[in-house]
PDB file with one MODEL, atoms N, CA, C and O in Angstrom:
MODEL        1
ATOM      1  N   MET A   1       1.225   3.291 -15.534  1.00  0.00           N
ATOM      2  CA  MET A   1       0.985   2.893 -14.352  1.00  0.00           C
ATOM      3  C   MET A   1       0.217   3.882 -13.892  1.00  0.00           C
ATOM      4  O   MET A   1       0.665   4.941 -13.454  1.00  0.00           O
ATOM      5  N   ALA A   2      -1.569   3.438 -14.005  1.00  0.00           N
ATOM      6  CA  ALA A   2      -2.499   4.711 -13.550  1.00  0.00           C
ATOM      7  C   ALA A   2      -2.556   4.408 -12.077  1.00  0.00           C
ATOM      8  O   ALA A   2      -3.113   5.252 -11.375  1.00  0.00           O
ATOM      9  N   ASP A   3      -1.943   3.062 -11.359  1.00  0.00           N
ATOM     10  CA  ASP A   3      -2.191   2.820 -10.426  1.00  0.00           C
ATOM     11  C   ASP A   3      -1.630   3.622  -9.085  1.00  0.00           C
ATOM     12  O   ASP A   3      -2.161   3.645  -7.974  1.00  0.00           O
ATOM     13  N   ASP A   4      -0.423   4.261  -9.503  1.00  0.00           N
ATOM     14  CA  ASP A   4       0.434   5.146  -8.626  1.00  0.00           C
ATOM     15  C   ASP A   4      -0.391   6.554  -8.599  1.00  0.00           C
ATOM     16  O   ASP A   4      -0.108   7.292  -7.656  1.00  0.00           O
ATOM     17  N   ILE A   5      -1.258   6.958  -9.408  1.00  0.00           N
ATOM     18  CA  ILE A   5      -1.716   8.404  -9.430  1.00  0.00           C
ATOM     19  C   ILE A   5      -2.807   7.730  -8.060  1.00  0.00           C
ATOM     20  O   ILE A   5      -2.829   8.155  -6.905  1.00  0.00           O
ATOM     21  N   ALA A   6      -3.588   6.660  -8.596  1.00  0.00           N
ATOM     22  CA  ALA A   6      -4.732   6.804  -7.546  1.00  0.00           C
ATOM     23  C   ALA A   6      -4.370   6.201  -6.086  1.00  0.00           C
ATOM     24  O   ALA A   6      -5.009   6.300  -5.039  1.00  0.00           O
ATOM     25  N   ILE A   7      -3.309   5.631  -6.313  1.00  0.00           N
ATOM     26  CA  ILE A   7      -2.620   5.287  -4.549  1.00  0.00           C
ATOM     27  C   ILE A   7      -2.298   6.462  -3.590  1.00  0.00           C
ATOM     28  O   ILE A   7      -2.355   6.573  -2.365  1.00  0.00           O
ATOM     29  N   ALA A   8      -1.856   7.483  -4.819  1.00  0.00           N
ATOM     30  CA  ALA A   8      -1.327   8.793  -4.016  1.00  0.00           C
ATOM     31  C   ALA A   8      -2.414   9.446  -3.847  1.00  0.00           C
ATOM     32  O   ALA A   8      -2.305  10.286  -2.954  1.00  0.00           O
ATOM     33  N   ALA A   9      -3.897   9.386  -4.572  1.00  0.00           N
ATOM     34  CA  ALA A   9      -4.699  10.385  -4.507  1.00  0.00           C
ATOM     35  C   ALA A   9      -5.331   9.329  -3.160  1.00  0.00           C
ATOM     36  O   ALA A   9      -5.601  10.066  -2.211  1.00  0.00           O
ATOM     37  N   LEU A  10      -5.558   8.206  -2.910  1.00  0.00           N
ATOM     38  CA  LEU A  10      -5.651   7.688  -1.355  1.00  0.00           C
ATOM     39  C   LEU A  10      -4.968   7.944  -0.418  1.00  0.00           C
ATOM     40  O   LEU A  10      -5.465   8.119   0.695  1.00  0.00           O
ATOM     41  N   GLU A  11      -3.712   8.023  -0.642  1.00  0.00           N
ATOM     42  CA  GLU A  11      -2.864   8.516   0.662  1.00  0.00           C
ATOM     43  C   GLU A  11      -3.350   9.908   0.971  1.00  0.00           C
ATOM     44  O   GLU A  11      -3.099  10.432   2.056  1.00  0.00           O
ATOM     45  N   LEU A  12      -3.937  10.421   0.171  1.00  0.00           N
ATOM     46  CA  LEU A  12      -3.802  11.969   0.262  1.00  0.00           C
ATOM     47  C   LEU A  12      -5.145  11.739   1.416  1.00  0.00           C
ATOM     48  O   LEU A  12      -5.110  11.977   2.623  1.00  0.00           O
ATOM     49  N   ARG A  13      -6.011  11.338   0.813  1.00  0.00           N
ATOM     50  CA  ARG A  13      -7.483  11.356   1.713  1.00  0.00           C
ATOM     51  C   ARG A  13      -7.278  10.136   2.870  1.00  0.00           C
ATOM     52  O   ARG A  13      -8.341   9.845   3.419  1.00  0.00           O
ATOM     53  N   SER A  14      -6.635   9.719   3.125  1.00  0.00           N
ATOM     54  CA  SER A  14      -6.457   8.511   4.230  1.00  0.00           C
ATOM     55  C   SER A  14      -5.670   9.575   5.630  1.00  0.00           C
ATOM     56  O   SER A  14      -6.172   9.817   6.727  1.00  0.00           O
ATOM     57  N   PHE A  15      -4.538   9.966   5.178  1.00  0.00           N
ATOM     58  CA  PHE A  15      -3.726  10.825   5.970  1.00  0.00           C
ATOM     59  C   PHE A  15      -3.566  12.188   5.743  1.00  0.00           C
ATOM     60  O   PHE A  15      -3.185  12.769   4.727  1.00  0.00           O
ATOM     61  N   HIS A  16      -3.966  12.693   7.006  1.00  0.00           N
ATOM     62  CA  HIS A  16      -4.306  14.194   7.082  1.00  0.00           C
ATOM     63  C   HIS A  16      -2.642  15.133   7.031  1.00  0.00           C
ATOM     64  O   HIS A  16      -2.574  16.237   6.490  1.00  0.00           O
ATOM     65  N   ARG A  17      -1.572  14.539   7.603  1.00  0.00           N
ATOM     66  CA  ARG A  17      -0.240  14.766   8.178  1.00  0.00           C
ATOM     67  C   ARG A  17       0.275  14.898   6.614  1.00  0.00           C
ATOM     68  O   ARG A  17      -0.431  14.268   5.827  1.00  0.00           O
ATOM     69  N   PRO A  18       1.115  15.437   6.172  1.00  0.00           N
ATOM     70  CA  PRO A  18       1.902  14.975   5.283  1.00  0.00           C
ATOM     71  C   PRO A  18       3.294  14.125   5.452  1.00  0.00           C
ATOM     72  O   PRO A  18       3.993  13.796   4.493  1.00  0.00           O
ATOM     73  N   GLY A  19       3.536  13.872   6.590  1.00  0.00           N
ATOM     74  CA  GLY A  19       4.657  12.941   7.123  1.00  0.00           C
ATOM     75  C   GLY A  19       4.222  11.328   7.030  1.00  0.00           C
ATOM     76  O   GLY A  19       4.986  10.363   7.009  1.00  0.00           O
ATOM     77  N   GLU A  20       3.228  11.330   6.996  1.00  0.00           N
ATOM     78  CA  GLU A  20       2.209  10.458   7.296  1.00  0.00           C
ATOM     79  C   GLU A  20       2.018   9.308   5.959  1.00  0.00           C
ATOM     80  O   GLU A  20       1.904   8.082   5.947  1.00  0.00           O
ATOM     81  N   ARG A  21       2.047  10.473   4.742  1.00  0.00           N
ATOM     82  CA  ARG A  21       1.425   9.591   3.765  1.00  0.00           C
ATOM     83  C   ARG A  21       2.662   9.688   2.736  1.00  0.00           C
ATOM     84  O   ARG A  21       3.614  10.433   2.972  1.00  0.00           O
ATOM     85  N   PHE A  22       2.591   8.920   1.627  1.00  0.00           N
ATOM     86  CA  PHE A  22       3.641   8.747   0.775  1.00  0.00           C
ATOM     87  C   PHE A  22       3.131   9.673  -0.551  1.00  0.00           C
ATOM     88  O   PHE A  22       1.915   9.805  -0.683  1.00  0.00           O
ATOM     89  N   ASP A  23       3.877  10.207  -1.366  1.00  0.00           N
ATOM     90  CA  ASP A  23       3.185  10.927  -2.321  1.00  0.00           C
ATOM     91  C   ASP A  23       3.535  10.187  -3.528  1.00  0.00           C
ATOM     92  O   ASP A  23       4.193   9.169  -3.313  1.00  0.00           O
ATOM     93  N   GLN A  24       3.159  10.538  -5.184  1.00  0.00           N
ATOM     94  CA  GLN A  24       3.270   9.508  -6.134  1.00  0.00           C
ATOM     95  C   GLN A  24       4.511   8.918  -6.546  1.00  0.00           C
ATOM     96  O   GLN A  24       4.663   7.752  -6.910  1.00  0.00           O
ATOM     97  N   ARG A  25       5.675  10.107  -6.432  1.00  0.00           N
ATOM     98  CA  ARG A  25       6.571   9.476  -6.308  1.00  0.00           C
ATOM     99  C   ARG A  25       7.111   8.189  -5.717  1.00  0.00           C
ATOM    100  O   ARG A  25       7.473   7.244  -6.417  1.00  0.00           O
ATOM    101  N   ARG A  26       7.149   8.199  -4.349  1.00  0.00           N
ATOM    102  CA  ARG A  26       7.421   7.296  -3.361  1.00  0.00           C
ATOM    103  C   ARG A  26       6.424   5.837  -3.846  1.00  0.00           C
ATOM    104  O   ARG A  26       6.948   4.725  -3.905  1.00  0.00           O
ATOM    105  N   VAL A  27       5.115   6.039  -4.130  1.00  0.00           N
ATOM    106  CA  VAL A  27       4.143   4.932  -4.321  1.00  0.00           C
ATOM    107  C   VAL A  27       5.015   4.455  -5.485  1.00  0.00           C
ATOM    108  O   VAL A  27       5.445   3.325  -5.251  1.00  0.00           O
ATOM    109  N   ARG A  28       5.457   4.995  -6.782  1.00  0.00           N
ATOM    110  CA  ARG A  28       5.645   4.639  -7.708  1.00  0.00           C
ATOM    111  C   ARG A  28       6.638   3.553  -7.488  1.00  0.00           C
ATOM    112  O   ARG A  28       6.378   2.384  -7.773  1.00  0.00           O
ATOM    113  N   HIS A  29       7.823   3.948  -6.960  1.00  0.00           N
ATOM    114  CA  HIS A  29       9.020   3.356  -6.465  1.00  0.00           C
ATOM    115  C   HIS A  29       8.593   2.411  -5.597  1.00  0.00           C
ATOM    116  O   HIS A  29       9.212   1.376  -5.843  1.00  0.00           O
ATOM    117  N   LEU A  30       7.767   2.249  -4.621  1.00  0.00           N
ATOM    118  CA  LEU A  30       7.088   0.915  -4.148  1.00  0.00           C
ATOM    119  C   LEU A  30       6.430   0.000  -5.105  1.00  0.00           C
ATOM    120  O   LEU A  30       6.815  -1.153  -4.911  1.00  0.00           O
ATOM    121  N   ILE A  31       5.776   0.077  -5.843  1.00  0.00           N
ATOM    122  CA  ILE A  31       5.374  -0.566  -6.821  1.00  0.00           C
ATOM    123  C   ILE A  31       6.163  -1.214  -7.824  1.00  0.00           C
ATOM    124  O   ILE A  31       5.865  -2.352  -8.187  1.00  0.00           O
ATOM    125  N   SER A  32       7.192  -0.569  -8.334  1.00  0.00           N
ATOM    126  CA  SER A  32       8.177  -1.097  -8.819  1.00  0.00           C
ATOM    127  C   SER A  32       9.449  -1.906  -8.353  1.00  0.00           C
ATOM    128  O   SER A  32      10.251  -2.595  -8.983  1.00  0.00           O
ATOM    129  N   HIS A  33       9.332  -1.546  -6.919  1.00  0.00           N
ATOM    130  CA  HIS A  33      10.134  -2.804  -6.100  1.00  0.00           C
ATOM    131  C   HIS A  33      10.216  -3.871  -6.529  1.00  0.00           C
ATOM    132  O   HIS A  33       9.177  -4.300  -7.030  1.00  0.00           O
ATOM    133  N   PRO A  34      11.376  -4.742  -6.544  1.00  0.00           N
ATOM    134  CA  PRO A  34      11.225  -5.900  -7.104  1.00  0.00           C
ATOM    135  C   PRO A  34      10.864  -7.158  -6.046  1.00  0.00           C
ATOM    136  O   PRO A  34      10.542  -8.302  -6.368  1.00  0.00           O
ATOM    137  N   ARG A  35      11.018  -6.588  -4.633  1.00  0.00           N
ATOM    138  CA  ARG A  35      11.303  -7.394  -3.388  1.00  0.00           C
ATOM    139  C   ARG A  35       9.939  -7.062  -2.846  1.00  0.00           C
ATOM    140  O   ARG A  35       9.453  -7.916  -2.104  1.00  0.00           O
ATOM    141  N   LEU A  36       9.103  -5.777  -3.124  1.00  0.00           N
ATOM    142  CA  LEU A  36       7.960  -5.654  -2.641  1.00  0.00           C
ATOM    143  C   LEU A  36       6.393  -6.634  -3.224  1.00  0.00           C
ATOM    144  O   LEU A  36       6.142  -6.929  -4.392  1.00  0.00           O
ATOM    145  N   VAL A  37       5.646  -6.926  -2.132  1.00  0.00           N
ATOM    146  CA  VAL A  37       4.235  -7.361  -3.035  1.00  0.00           C
ATOM    147  C   VAL A  37       3.115  -5.936  -2.537  1.00  0.00           C
ATOM    148  O   VAL A  37       3.072  -5.380  -1.439  1.00  0.00           O
ATOM    149  N   VAL A  38       2.450  -5.696  -3.550  1.00  0.00           N
ATOM    150  CA  VAL A  38       1.470  -4.553  -3.581  1.00  0.00           C
ATOM    151  C   VAL A  38       0.236  -5.226  -4.056  1.00  0.00           C
ATOM    152  O   VAL A  38       0.121  -5.843  -5.116  1.00  0.00           O
ATOM    153  N   ARG A  39      -0.665  -5.039  -3.159  1.00  0.00           N
ATOM    154  CA  ARG A  39      -1.914  -5.172  -3.400  1.00  0.00           C
ATOM    155  C   ARG A  39      -3.132  -3.774  -3.559  1.00  0.00           C
ATOM    156  O   ARG A  39      -2.976  -2.857  -2.752  1.00  0.00           O
ATOM    157  N   VAL A  40      -4.038  -3.675  -4.354  1.00  0.00           N
ATOM    158  CA  VAL A  40      -5.047  -2.579  -4.339  1.00  0.00           C
ATOM    159  C   VAL A  40      -6.515  -3.094  -4.066  1.00  0.00           C
ATOM    160  O   VAL A  40      -6.824  -4.024  -4.810  1.00  0.00           O
ATOM    161  N   ALA A  41      -7.218  -2.814  -3.422  1.00  0.00           N
ATOM    162  CA  ALA A  41      -8.765  -3.134  -3.458  1.00  0.00           C
ATOM    163  C   ALA A  41      -9.196  -2.132  -4.054  1.00  0.00           C
ATOM    164  O   ALA A  41      -8.897  -0.960  -3.826  1.00  0.00           O
ATOM    165  N   GLU A  42     -10.082  -2.634  -5.024  1.00  0.00           N
ATOM    166  CA  GLU A  42     -10.988  -1.407  -5.958  1.00  0.00           C
ATOM    167  C   GLU A  42     -12.209  -2.118  -5.955  1.00  0.00           C
ATOM    168  O   GLU A  42     -12.301  -3.309  -5.661  1.00  0.00           O
ATOM    169  N   LYS A  43     -13.263  -1.291  -6.325  1.00  0.00           N
ATOM    170  CA  LYS A  43     -14.708  -1.381  -6.648  1.00  0.00           C
ATOM    171  C   LYS A  43     -14.964  -0.235  -7.423  1.00  0.00           C
ATOM    172  O   LYS A  43     -14.844   0.961  -7.158  1.00  0.00           O
ATOM    173  N   ASN A  44     -15.521  -1.113  -8.915  1.00  0.00           N
ATOM    174  CA  ASN A  44     -15.997  -0.143 -10.103  1.00  0.00           C
ATOM    175  C   ASN A  44     -14.880   0.589 -10.430  1.00  0.00           C
ATOM    176  O   ASN A  44     -15.208   1.627 -11.005  1.00  0.00           O
ATOM    177  N   GLY A  45     -13.359   0.431 -10.257  1.00  0.00           N
ATOM    178  CA  GLY A  45     -12.753   1.120 -10.982  1.00  0.00           C
ATOM    179  C   GLY A  45     -12.116   2.292 -10.011  1.00  0.00           C
ATOM    180  O   GLY A  45     -11.144   2.930 -10.415  1.00  0.00           O
ATOM    181  N   THR A  46     -12.704   2.560  -8.696  1.00  0.00           N
ATOM    182  CA  THR A  46     -11.910   3.068  -7.314  1.00  0.00           C
ATOM    183  C   THR A  46     -11.244   2.437  -6.618  1.00  0.00           C
ATOM    184  O   THR A  46     -11.520   1.296  -6.245  1.00  0.00           O
ATOM    185  N   VAL A  47     -10.100   3.165  -6.273  1.00  0.00           N
ATOM    186  CA  VAL A  47      -9.236   2.255  -5.330  1.00  0.00           C
ATOM    187  C   VAL A  47      -9.787   2.601  -3.697  1.00  0.00           C
ATOM    188  O   VAL A  47      -9.935   3.723  -3.213  1.00  0.00           O
ATOM    189  N   LEU A  48      -9.919   1.890  -3.340  1.00  0.00           N
ATOM    190  CA  LEU A  48     -10.506   1.966  -2.024  1.00  0.00           C
ATOM    191  C   LEU A  48      -9.304   1.161  -0.652  1.00  0.00           C
ATOM    192  O   LEU A  48      -9.591   1.368   0.527  1.00  0.00           O
ATOM    193  N   GLY A  49      -8.384   0.532  -0.904  1.00  0.00           N
ATOM    194  CA  GLY A  49      -7.326   0.293  -0.189  1.00  0.00           C
ATOM    195  C   GLY A  49      -6.157  -0.058  -1.034  1.00  0.00           C
ATOM    196  O   GLY A  49      -6.174  -0.235  -2.252  1.00  0.00           O
ATOM    197  N   TRP A  50      -5.115  -0.137  -0.213  1.00  0.00           N
ATOM    198  CA  TRP A  50      -3.804  -0.584  -0.297  1.00  0.00           C
ATOM    199  C   TRP A  50      -2.689  -0.807   0.363  1.00  0.00           C
ATOM    200  O   TRP A  50      -2.331  -0.141   1.335  1.00  0.00           O
ATOM    201  N   VAL A  51      -1.985  -1.887  -0.188  1.00  0.00           N
ATOM    202  CA  VAL A  51      -1.230  -2.475   1.065  1.00  0.00           C
ATOM    203  C   VAL A  51       0.198  -2.860   0.091  1.00  0.00           C
ATOM    204  O   VAL A  51       0.134  -3.422  -1.003  1.00  0.00           O
ATOM    205  N   ALA A  52       1.633  -2.360   0.856  1.00  0.00           N
ATOM    206  CA  ALA A  52       2.748  -3.271   0.288  1.00  0.00           C
ATOM    207  C   ALA A  52       3.575  -3.720   1.672  1.00  0.00           C
ATOM    208  O   ALA A  52       3.577  -3.282   2.822  1.00  0.00           O
ATOM    209  N   GLY A  53       4.225  -4.729   1.046  1.00  0.00           N
ATOM    210  CA  GLY A  53       4.914  -5.274   2.353  1.00  0.00           C
ATOM    211  C   GLY A  53       5.957  -6.202   1.396  1.00  0.00           C
ATOM    212  O   GLY A  53       5.919  -6.370   0.177  1.00  0.00           O
ATOM    213  N   PHE A  54       6.750  -6.656   2.237  1.00  0.00           N
ATOM    214  CA  PHE A  54       7.999  -7.097   1.771  1.00  0.00           C
ATOM    215  C   PHE A  54       7.531  -8.806   2.575  1.00  0.00           C
ATOM    216  O   PHE A  54       7.024  -9.005   3.679  1.00  0.00           O
ATOM    217  N   VAL A  55       7.968  -9.860   1.449  1.00  0.00           N
ATOM    218  CA  VAL A  55       7.839 -11.189   1.889  1.00  0.00           C
ATOM    219  C   VAL A  55       9.033 -11.993   1.561  1.00  0.00           C
ATOM    220  O   VAL A  55       9.287 -12.276   0.390  1.00  0.00           O
ATOM    221  N   TRP A  56       9.787 -12.377   2.560  1.00  0.00           N
ATOM    222  CA  TRP A  56      10.956 -13.667   2.577  1.00  0.00           C
ATOM    223  C   TRP A  56      10.579 -14.648   2.522  1.00  0.00           C
ATOM    224  O   TRP A  56       9.699 -14.909   3.342  1.00  0.00           O
ATOM    225  N   LEU A  57      10.964 -15.665   1.632  1.00  0.00           N
ATOM    226  CA  LEU A  57      10.444 -17.157   1.512  1.00  0.00           C
ATOM    227  C   LEU A  57      11.902 -17.988   1.928  1.00  0.00           C
ATOM    228  O   LEU A  57      11.823 -19.156   2.308  1.00  0.00           O
ATOM    229  N   ARG A  58      13.087 -17.371   1.837  1.00  0.00           N
ATOM    230  CA  ARG A  58      14.329 -18.186   1.837  1.00  0.00           C
ATOM    231  C   ARG A  58      14.290 -18.642   3.593  1.00  0.00           C
ATOM    232  O   ARG A  58      13.577 -18.147   4.466  1.00  0.00           O
ATOM    233  N   GLY A  59      15.057 -19.469   3.693  1.00  0.00           N
ATOM    234  CA  GLY A  59      15.351 -20.068   5.208  1.00  0.00           C
ATOM    235  C   GLY A  59      14.271 -20.871   5.300  1.00  0.00           C
ATOM    236  O   GLY A  59      13.518 -21.227   4.394  1.00  0.00           O
ATOM    237  N   ARG A  60      14.229 -21.229   6.854  1.00  0.00           N
ATOM    238  CA  ARG A  60      13.501 -22.318   7.046  1.00  0.00           C
ATOM    239  C   ARG A  60      11.620 -22.174   7.313  1.00  0.00           C
ATOM    240  O   ARG A  60      10.655 -22.916   7.129  1.00  0.00           O
ATOM    241  N   LEU A  61      11.898 -20.389   7.983  1.00  0.00           N
ATOM    242  CA  LEU A  61      10.519 -19.849   7.895  1.00  0.00           C
ATOM    243  C   LEU A  61      10.244 -18.943   7.124  1.00  0.00           C
ATOM    244  O   LEU A  61      11.124 -18.082   7.111  1.00  0.00           O
ATOM    245  N   PRO A  62       9.201 -18.699   6.303  1.00  0.00           N
ATOM    246  CA  PRO A  62       8.772 -17.256   5.535  1.00  0.00           C
ATOM    247  C   PRO A  62       8.474 -16.378   6.559  1.00  0.00           C
ATOM    248  O   PRO A  62       8.092 -16.776   7.659  1.00  0.00           O
ATOM    249  N   TRP A  63       8.660 -14.909   6.203  1.00  0.00           N
ATOM    250  CA  TRP A  63       8.049 -14.046   7.277  1.00  0.00           C
ATOM    251  C   TRP A  63       8.084 -13.055   5.778  1.00  0.00           C
ATOM    252  O   TRP A  63       8.403 -13.203   4.598  1.00  0.00           O
ATOM    253  N   GLY A  64       7.397 -11.698   6.913  1.00  0.00           N
ATOM    254  CA  GLY A  64       7.100 -10.448   5.931  1.00  0.00           C
ATOM    255  C   GLY A  64       7.119  -9.540   6.601  1.00  0.00           C
ATOM    256  O   GLY A  64       7.336  -9.808   7.783  1.00  0.00           O
ATOM    257  N   ARG A  65       6.952  -8.310   6.318  1.00  0.00           N
ATOM    258  CA  ARG A  65       6.321  -6.959   6.821  1.00  0.00           C
ATOM    259  C   ARG A  65       5.683  -6.046   6.401  1.00  0.00           C
ATOM    260  O   ARG A  65       6.093  -5.510   5.372  1.00  0.00           O
ATOM    261  N   VAL A  66       4.674  -5.631   6.928  1.00  0.00           N
ATOM    262  CA  VAL A  66       3.554  -4.580   6.239  1.00  0.00           C
ATOM    263  C   VAL A  66       4.465  -3.448   6.153  1.00  0.00           C
ATOM    264  O   VAL A  66       5.091  -3.164   7.175  1.00  0.00           O
ATOM    265  N   TYR A  67       4.650  -2.726   5.055  1.00  0.00           N
ATOM    266  CA  TYR A  67       5.687  -1.438   4.635  1.00  0.00           C
ATOM    267  C   TYR A  67       4.450  -0.367   4.797  1.00  0.00           C
ATOM    268  O   TYR A  67       4.408   0.526   5.644  1.00  0.00           O
ATOM    269  N   ALA A  68       3.674  -0.586   4.024  1.00  0.00           N
ATOM    270  CA  ALA A  68       2.292   0.649   3.757  1.00  0.00           C
ATOM    271  C   ALA A  68       0.879  -0.122   3.647  1.00  0.00           C
ATOM    272  O   ALA A  68       0.630  -1.171   3.053  1.00  0.00           O
ATOM    273  N   LEU A  69       0.211   0.537   4.238  1.00  0.00           N
ATOM    274  CA  LEU A  69      -1.365   0.314   4.491  1.00  0.00           C
ATOM    275  C   LEU A  69      -2.505   1.562   4.690  1.00  0.00           C
ATOM    276  O   LEU A  69      -2.522   2.369   5.619  1.00  0.00           O
ATOM    277  N   ALA A  70      -3.455   1.485   3.541  1.00  0.00           N
ATOM    278  CA  ALA A  70      -4.308   2.827   3.503  1.00  0.00           C
ATOM    279  C   ALA A  70      -5.566   2.089   3.015  1.00  0.00           C
ATOM    280  O   ALA A  70      -5.508   1.183   2.183  1.00  0.00           O
ATOM    281  N   VAL A  71      -7.217   2.721   3.830  1.00  0.00           N
ATOM    282  CA  VAL A  71      -8.190   2.383   3.497  1.00  0.00           C
ATOM    283  C   VAL A  71      -8.802   3.988   3.675  1.00  0.00           C
ATOM    284  O   VAL A  71      -8.815   4.765   4.630  1.00  0.00           O
ATOM    285  N   ASP A  72      -9.446   4.103   1.845  1.00  0.00           N
ATOM    286  CA  ASP A  72     -10.456   4.774   1.901  1.00  0.00           C
ATOM    287  C   ASP A  72     -11.074   5.493   3.310  1.00  0.00           C
ATOM    288  O   ASP A  72     -11.748   4.673   3.933  1.00  0.00           O
ATOM    289  N   PRO A  73     -11.015   6.735   3.922  1.00  0.00           N
ATOM    290  CA  PRO A  73     -12.124   7.115   4.997  1.00  0.00           C
ATOM    291  C   PRO A  73     -13.625   6.421   4.670  1.00  0.00           C
ATOM    292  O   PRO A  73     -14.284   5.828   5.524  1.00  0.00           O
ATOM    293  N   HIS A  74     -14.008   6.596   3.368  1.00  0.00           N
ATOM    294  CA  HIS A  74     -15.350   6.237   3.416  1.00  0.00           C
ATOM    295  C   HIS A  74     -15.849   4.580   3.040  1.00  0.00           C
ATOM    296  O   HIS A  74     -16.965   4.190   2.698  1.00  0.00           O
ATOM    297  N   ALA A  75     -14.516   3.754   3.254  1.00  0.00           N
ATOM    298  CA  ALA A  75     -14.401   2.446   2.910  1.00  0.00           C
ATOM    299  C   ALA A  75     -14.332   1.664   4.440  1.00  0.00           C
ATOM    300  O   ALA A  75     -14.886   0.576   4.595  1.00  0.00           O
ATOM    301  N   ARG A  76     -13.664   2.275   5.435  1.00  0.00           N
ATOM    302  CA  ARG A  76     -13.502   1.882   6.550  1.00  0.00           C
ATOM    303  C   ARG A  76     -14.648   1.319   7.250  1.00  0.00           C
ATOM    304  O   ARG A  76     -15.728   1.906   7.182  1.00  0.00           O
ATOM    305  N   GLY A  77     -14.526   0.255   7.909  1.00  0.00           N
ATOM    306  CA  GLY A  77     -15.217  -0.651   8.499  1.00  0.00           C
ATOM    307  C   GLY A  77     -16.393  -1.491   7.386  1.00  0.00           C
ATOM    308  O   GLY A  77     -17.612  -1.632   7.297  1.00  0.00           O
ATOM    309  N   LYS A  78     -15.186  -1.901   6.671  1.00  0.00           N
ATOM    310  CA  LYS A  78     -16.251  -3.074   5.390  1.00  0.00           C
ATOM    311  C   LYS A  78     -14.782  -3.666   5.318  1.00  0.00           C
ATOM    312  O   LYS A  78     -14.094  -3.472   4.315  1.00  0.00           O
ATOM    313  N   GLN A  79     -14.424  -4.224   6.151  1.00  0.00           N
ATOM    314  CA  GLN A  79     -13.299  -5.615   6.049  1.00  0.00           C
ATOM    315  C   GLN A  79     -12.567  -5.550   5.036  1.00  0.00           C
ATOM    316  O   GLN A  79     -12.291  -6.618   4.491  1.00  0.00           O
ATOM    317  N   LEU A  80     -12.108  -4.476   4.555  1.00  0.00           N
ATOM    318  CA  LEU A  80     -10.951  -4.476   3.335  1.00  0.00           C
ATOM    319  C   LEU A  80      -9.728  -4.713   4.103  1.00  0.00           C
ATOM    320  O   LEU A  80      -9.130  -5.455   3.325  1.00  0.00           O
ATOM    321  N   GLY A  81      -8.947  -4.568   5.139  1.00  0.00           N
ATOM    322  CA  GLY A  81      -7.505  -4.822   5.618  1.00  0.00           C
ATOM    323  C   GLY A  81      -7.207  -5.633   5.816  1.00  0.00           C
ATOM    324  O   GLY A  81      -6.025  -5.964   5.721  1.00  0.00           O
ATOM    325  N   ALA A  82      -8.682  -6.800   6.413  1.00  0.00           N
ATOM    326  CA  ALA A  82      -7.864  -8.414   6.216  1.00  0.00           C
ATOM    327  C   ALA A  82      -7.196  -9.023   4.835  1.00  0.00           C
ATOM    328  O   ALA A  82      -6.128  -9.584   4.591  1.00  0.00           O
ATOM    329  N   PRO A  83      -8.137  -8.711   4.192  1.00  0.00           N
ATOM    330  CA  PRO A  83      -8.114  -9.332   2.598  1.00  0.00           C
ATOM    331  C   PRO A  83      -6.999  -8.946   2.004  1.00  0.00           C
ATOM    332  O   PRO A  83      -6.253  -9.649   1.321  1.00  0.00           O
ATOM    333  N   LEU A  84      -6.838  -7.306   2.387  1.00  0.00           N
ATOM    334  CA  LEU A  84      -5.092  -6.939   1.926  1.00  0.00           C
ATOM    335  C   LEU A  84      -3.991  -7.287   2.199  1.00  0.00           C
ATOM    336  O   LEU A  84      -2.992  -7.184   1.488  1.00  0.00           O
ATOM    337  N   ILE A  85      -4.083  -7.790   3.395  1.00  0.00           N
ATOM    338  CA  ILE A  85      -2.749  -8.233   4.158  1.00  0.00           C
ATOM    339  C   ILE A  85      -3.017  -9.751   3.967  1.00  0.00           C
ATOM    340  O   ILE A  85      -2.221 -10.579   4.410  1.00  0.00           O
TER     341      ILE A  85
ENDMDL
END
């Protein structure tokens, strides 16, 4: 699960305050959670962004909630957020 290391490093680059970012253990938990959808944006093997969210398809109307989203500071402004979500 190499993505957990890369995503934790991305979180460190993206958020200056410790309370704002997820550490590797929390990222690993989110990746392995059965009800979460996790997407990663990469270029040349480097993680530039990631998103984790719940998707609920039961019932009359599907819905979801974004739980985590980060884009590398050097990749901001390159329209990565919309495709991730």
